[in-house]
Amino acid sequence: MTTITLRLSDLVIMAPECILLLGVVVLTLADLWMKSSRTSIGIGALVVLCGALAAAVVQLVQETDATVLFGAYEADAFSSLCKIVLLLAACGVLGIAIGTPNETHAVGEMYTLYIPALMGAMLLVSSREWMTTYVALELLTISTIVLIGMRRAAIGKEAAMKLIVLGGVSSAFLLYGISFLYGCTGTTYYEVMASRLDMGQDASLITIAFVMIVASIAVKIALVPFHAWALDVGAGAVVPVAAFLSVVSKLAAIILLWRVCVDVLFPHAADVVVDVLFVLVCVSLVVAHVLALRQVTLLRLFAVSGIAHAALLLVPLIASGTRPDVDAWTIWLYYAVAYVLMNVGAFAAISLTHTTGTQPHVHQFAGLVYRAPWTAVAIVCIVLSLAGLPVSAGFFGKLFILLDALSQREGTAGIVLAALIVVGTVISFAYYFRIVRQMFWRPEGPVPPSSVRTRWFAQTVLWGSALGSVALGCAPGWLMELLAQLIAHTVVS
Amino acid sequence: MHALLAVPFLGALVLACIPSAHMRAVRVVGVLWCCVPLAVAIGLFVQDDTGVSYTVHAPWIAWTVGGTAVHIPWHVSLDGFSMPFVMLAAIVCAVSGVAGFLLTKRWKAFYVLLLLLTTAVFGVFVARDVVLFFLFFELTLVPMFFLIGMFGKYGRERAANVFLVYNGIGSAVLFLAVVLLIVHAGSFAVVGTPTMGNSFTSDYAVIASNLAAMPHDGMHTVLFWLFFLAFAIKLPVFPLHTWMLRVHGEAHPAIVIVHSGVLLKMGAFGMLMFSFVLFPEVLRGAASALAVGAVVTIVVGAVMACAQKDVRLVFAYASLSHMGFVLLGMVAMNDNGVQGALFQLVSHGLISALLFFAVAVIETRTQTSDIASLGGLGQPMPFASAMLMIGALAALGLPGLSGFVGEWLVLVGAYDQWRTLTVIATGSVVLSAVYMLRVVLGIVFGPPPQKHRADVRTIEAFPMVFVAACIVVLGVYPSVLHDVTREATKTIVAPYEQLVDVGGGV
């Protein structure tokens, strides 16, 4: 038994997470000792995120490809890219949070708690070992539970409670599944486990374990039929936390599923796992859109529509039926970027027009074009991207995913996926354009609107997402080429 | 040629920057800017009226990873096939821009959206790349949705929603078809690499030549019908036409001018370019069924038009009927049929623009489009009445005006293959006289109205005269258009005729 030592050089490899850890400690102490204003803590958190972002970018540029702790943690190009996406999303969420009227018990924690949650998400990306994965997952979940529960209104407590129960159950299933695999192989490292698993000997045991793992992660992603909690929890959180749940948590869970599938599950039971995921994705694509049609509360609406996007993000994983190729990874990353842009933008829009003390409702957009015409234009760009209309990142993301699904998979499976995506897109027009209708064709409501124009942080986030979406729609090839180059050598090996 | 795309887009940007408080400036700049693309299009037309194409082919989006390369080139081309459509679009958009003067509010939004729409429409007609085509096709959806929903009568929002849902379904089907097409027939050899088959392109020319070389299989049939369905909603073909009635009935006439004048034509353009040209073998099997569909559309449109009480709905059903003629000409797939269909498209675009401009003029003065409450406008509004009359006569196919030439060519083209159907279609021409004259008689003649009705202003008269002149010129001297489309029609028809020759006739 070797003693595990963590050297300084190892910490450098883990720099993005380490910066976050340091930052959260400093910020928490600063919050306690200094009578600093709320906003300055928020800006401090933003600075910490930018530091971590810089570290991740440096790692990406230097083509860091190293493992720490006997391979439990790996920093390669793909994980760096994922971290950059997560960090950018978190920056957007913080931008929304800064300047949002406080609806919670907390002051500084409202900002500092995002950081450990994000750290959990980033560890998930890099983890190559089950226990690390589990700890990272719990770090993410527990931090978000606190974030949700801090809301003053009772609905927040209820949502936190639901997440505790459901998160706990799904974690239990995950651990149960892991324990089977550990029993078969005697290891918790992905790579070693994959090489030791023997389908000839323990086929049924392994299959059960795999299905349990997939199901528990599906709960985290909120794929149908494990989706019910997502609506209530999404609606119970305050707007920035709901944004965090819908973007960062969801993406992290999807990345986890990719990682686990590619490293452990696919080499042994690709057919079973792909079949299970295929059913989940198909059902999610249909049900999520239909459910979304019935929602008028914005947070519920975006919680459901997020499920549909998540299902879309899983299509490249299962399109080939075996280990996804470089194309699939690239397309996945492209749509992940598009998803971050459109969803962060959408939540920024919700936050901007939201009147404190009410549930965000689609009526809050009424007559926005008369008050703030340019903001309305930016929101239209976001809606176009969400609905997958040109010229937007969402459009090309969908196009790439469809192309991939149809070219990879012969026969009906690809066509079924493509047809469902397309049908879902049409249904989604109906509910996304409700927002547009409110903005342009409805008079302003009786409720005095919040000041839209003076909220600079949220405005910056909104415009950043809107322009980013349009820019990616105008020149999608640029990002695709860049991503493909960056991850080519990592994924192939 | 890129000026065609750049000018209206720039205009939209410039207009967006003018504060909407400066109403006069917005209107003047808007109207003038709508006319610039027309000038550009006329310039291109005059420079080169033989139909030789301007083409730009440049790499646009491409990514290569592993063994697979996907190329989406920026391939735009202005040839004899797209030239008439581009000219039509330029004229109709300019006319619509002038008709925007009759709006009562929100001019800025109108002109910005109209110019965006114009950009997208030009894009649709010049794109020679499947993805690019789809992109522009979708782009027309959004401005049109806003235009319908923002301006018009009480039911405009519902009309906009119905428009979005129907066309959304069409776009979705098109999306699926486009992706399937690329995957099925887009493979090509990248220069410098020996492997063939795992590189894909969305270039129309490559796909067309690949398809021609491929043996016919089930996928071709699927693709043909997917494309047909997508564009049949747009054209529209009975029974997929209900959305178009709402738009005609509820939206502001200035918007109906663009909608009926250009957007419906995109359906025909796409159907010809994708369904019929790419899959001649499938068309051959389906031609008779489609011809029946076309004639049903013609007859239903004509009969329904006779029964309407609202001028707009009469014209809407008339459009349906005329689009049936276009479909008939296209499925005939011979020189006369396709030439006739193209001619009919241009001619109908102009006639629609004229008729709805007249409706706009009349509606702004009387606040109604109900035939029964109008009447006797010939005396107080002689000019508008005359224009309405010219439009109506052209629509019913009076020789000497443009409507006649198109319908005649289509009927000649179809007669060889389906005699009975052609005779039935010809019968509907009689009906068209019934419904058009009923409208004209009801509005122009009869006892003059009690209230004072002012005749047209100069700004209103100008576009009407221009369009009417175009209609007359096309009717008297059809070669203006024929010379442009002749060569293009030959290339369109060639694969089908070859097929028919080999197979020994239909």
Tab-separated table of C-alpha atoms in Angstrom, chain B residues 351-488:
chain	number	residue	atom	x	y	z
B	351	ILE	CA	-50.795	40.992	-60.018
B	352	SER	CA	-51.044	40.277	-56.303
B	353	ALA	CA	-48.940	43.308	-55.533
B	354	LEU	CA	-51.196	45.487	-57.677
B	355	LEU	CA	-54.446	44.067	-56.350
B	356	PHE	CA	-53.451	44.299	-52.720
B	357	PHE	CA	-52.056	47.756	-53.183
B	358	ALA	CA	-55.456	48.745	-54.522
B	359	VAL	CA	-57.052	47.021	-51.540
B	360	ALA	CA	-54.717	48.951	-49.253
B	361	VAL	CA	-55.716	52.231	-50.874
B	362	ILE	CA	-59.400	51.424	-50.662
B	363	GLU	CA	-59.213	50.107	-47.134
B	364	THR	CA	-57.428	53.154	-45.757
B	365	ARG	CA	-60.300	55.274	-47.055
B	366	THR	CA	-63.276	53.059	-46.314
B	367	GLN	CA	-62.008	50.945	-43.378
B	368	THR	CA	-63.568	47.830	-44.855
B	369	SER	CA	-62.840	45.108	-47.350
B	370	ASP	CA	-66.344	43.698	-47.414
B	371	ILE	CA	-67.628	43.711	-50.975
B	372	ALA	CA	-71.209	44.425	-49.951
B	373	SER	CA	-70.319	47.581	-48.041
B	374	LEU	CA	-68.140	48.889	-50.830
B	375	GLY	CA	-69.496	49.979	-54.174
B	376	GLY	CA	-69.565	52.863	-56.592
B	377	LEU	CA	-65.946	53.764	-55.972
B	378	GLY	CA	-65.454	54.279	-59.696
B	379	GLN	CA	-66.694	57.847	-59.512
B	380	PRO	CA	-64.816	59.223	-56.506
B	381	MET	CA	-61.725	57.084	-57.015
B	382	PRO	CA	-61.284	56.581	-60.754
B	383	PHE	CA	-57.582	55.932	-60.623
B	384	ALA	CA	-57.654	53.283	-57.890
B	385	SER	CA	-60.609	51.652	-59.601
B	386	ALA	CA	-58.770	51.511	-62.879
B	387	MET	CA	-55.806	49.868	-61.252
B	388	LEU	CA	-58.033	47.352	-59.519
B	389	MET	CA	-59.609	46.623	-62.858
B	390	ILE	CA	-56.259	46.082	-64.580
B	391	GLY	CA	-55.184	43.738	-61.810
B	392	ALA	CA	-58.442	41.807	-61.963
B	393	LEU	CA	-58.349	41.508	-65.729
B	394	ALA	CA	-54.777	40.298	-65.618
B	395	ALA	CA	-55.715	37.769	-62.954
B	396	LEU	CA	-58.561	36.351	-64.965
B	397	GLY	CA	-56.197	35.792	-67.847
B	398	LEU	CA	-57.126	38.449	-70.364
B	399	PRO	CA	-54.849	38.155	-73.407
B	400	GLY	CA	-52.469	41.086	-73.605
B	401	LEU	CA	-51.847	41.069	-69.876
B	402	SER	CA	-49.322	38.887	-68.111
B	403	GLY	CA	-51.760	36.447	-66.505
B	404	PHE	CA	-52.752	35.013	-69.846
B	405	VAL	CA	-49.283	33.966	-70.987
B	406	GLY	CA	-48.459	31.916	-67.935
B	407	GLU	CA	-51.744	30.061	-67.795
B	408	TRP	CA	-51.695	29.431	-71.516
B	409	LEU	CA	-48.201	27.948	-71.449
B	410	VAL	CA	-49.037	25.790	-68.453
B	411	LEU	CA	-52.161	24.441	-70.123
B	412	VAL	CA	-50.277	23.746	-73.329
B	413	GLY	CA	-47.555	21.990	-71.380
B	414	ALA	CA	-49.993	19.851	-69.438
B	415	TYR	CA	-52.306	19.010	-72.330
B	416	ASP	CA	-50.013	16.375	-73.852
B	417	GLN	CA	-50.038	14.311	-70.719
B	418	TRP	CA	-53.384	14.813	-69.027
B	419	ARG	CA	-56.102	15.886	-71.410
B	420	THR	CA	-59.107	15.599	-69.133
B	421	LEU	CA	-57.357	17.333	-66.267
B	422	THR	CA	-56.245	20.139	-68.518
B	423	VAL	CA	-59.766	20.642	-69.778
B	424	ILE	CA	-61.036	20.853	-66.198
B	425	ALA	CA	-58.305	23.337	-65.342
B	426	THR	CA	-59.262	25.400	-68.357
B	427	GLY	CA	-62.813	25.443	-67.108
B	428	SER	CA	-61.669	27.177	-63.959
B	429	VAL	CA	-60.406	30.064	-66.057
B	430	VAL	CA	-64.065	30.797	-66.720
B	431	LEU	CA	-64.712	30.760	-63.004
B	432	SER	CA	-61.867	33.187	-62.500
B	433	ALA	CA	-63.686	35.610	-64.747
B	434	VAL	CA	-66.757	35.159	-62.580
B	435	TYR	CA	-65.122	35.882	-59.258
B	436	MET	CA	-62.848	38.649	-60.448
B	437	LEU	CA	-65.580	40.506	-62.286
B	438	ARG	CA	-67.888	40.083	-59.318
B	439	VAL	CA	-65.337	41.905	-57.170
B	440	VAL	CA	-64.719	44.619	-59.710
B	441	LEU	CA	-68.386	45.159	-60.419
B	442	GLY	CA	-69.196	45.222	-56.723
B	443	ILE	CA	-66.533	47.744	-55.843
B	444	VAL	CA	-66.195	49.982	-58.856
B	445	PHE	CA	-69.752	50.254	-60.125
B	446	GLY	CA	-73.057	50.928	-58.459
B	447	PRO	CA	-74.360	54.006	-56.723
B	448	PRO	CA	-71.520	56.234	-55.522
B	449	PRO	CA	-70.954	56.334	-51.751
B	450	GLN	CA	-72.414	59.130	-49.621
B	451	LYS	CA	-69.161	60.119	-47.994
B	452	HIS	CA	-66.347	61.779	-49.820
B	453	ARG	CA	-63.594	59.385	-50.879
B	454	ALA	CA	-60.323	60.909	-52.022
B	455	ASP	CA	-58.521	59.314	-54.931
B	456	VAL	CA	-54.915	58.176	-54.761
B	457	ARG	CA	-52.021	60.410	-53.821
B	458	THR	CA	-48.928	60.591	-56.012
B	459	ILE	CA	-46.897	58.348	-53.770
B	460	GLU	CA	-49.617	55.740	-53.998
B	461	ALA	CA	-50.075	56.126	-57.719
B	462	PHE	CA	-46.446	55.663	-58.619
B	463	PRO	CA	-45.937	52.012	-57.595
B	464	MET	CA	-49.318	51.026	-58.988
B	465	VAL	CA	-48.500	52.485	-62.361
B	466	PHE	CA	-45.102	50.826	-62.303
B	467	VAL	CA	-46.502	47.394	-61.506
B	468	ALA	CA	-49.346	47.798	-63.994
B	469	ALA	CA	-46.783	48.723	-66.641
B	470	CYS	CA	-44.807	45.584	-65.845
B	471	ILE	CA	-47.963	43.512	-66.193
B	472	VAL	CA	-48.743	45.019	-69.576
B	473	VAL	CA	-45.170	44.669	-70.817
B	474	LEU	CA	-45.050	41.020	-69.809
B	475	GLY	CA	-48.391	40.432	-71.472
B	476	VAL	CA	-47.518	42.133	-74.722
B	477	TYR	CA	-43.880	41.163	-74.952
B	478	PRO	CA	-43.334	37.972	-72.934
B	479	SER	CA	-39.846	37.452	-74.346
B	480	VAL	CA	-38.489	39.855	-71.728
B	481	LEU	CA	-38.902	37.044	-69.290
B	482	HIS	CA	-38.651	34.082	-71.640
B	483	ASP	CA	-35.214	34.960	-72.850
B	484	VAL	CA	-33.973	34.885	-69.308
B	485	THR	CA	-35.569	31.610	-68.340
B	486	ARG	CA	-35.177	29.690	-71.586
B	487	GLU	CA	-31.742	28.205	-70.977
B	488	ALA	CA	-32.435	27.558	-67.314
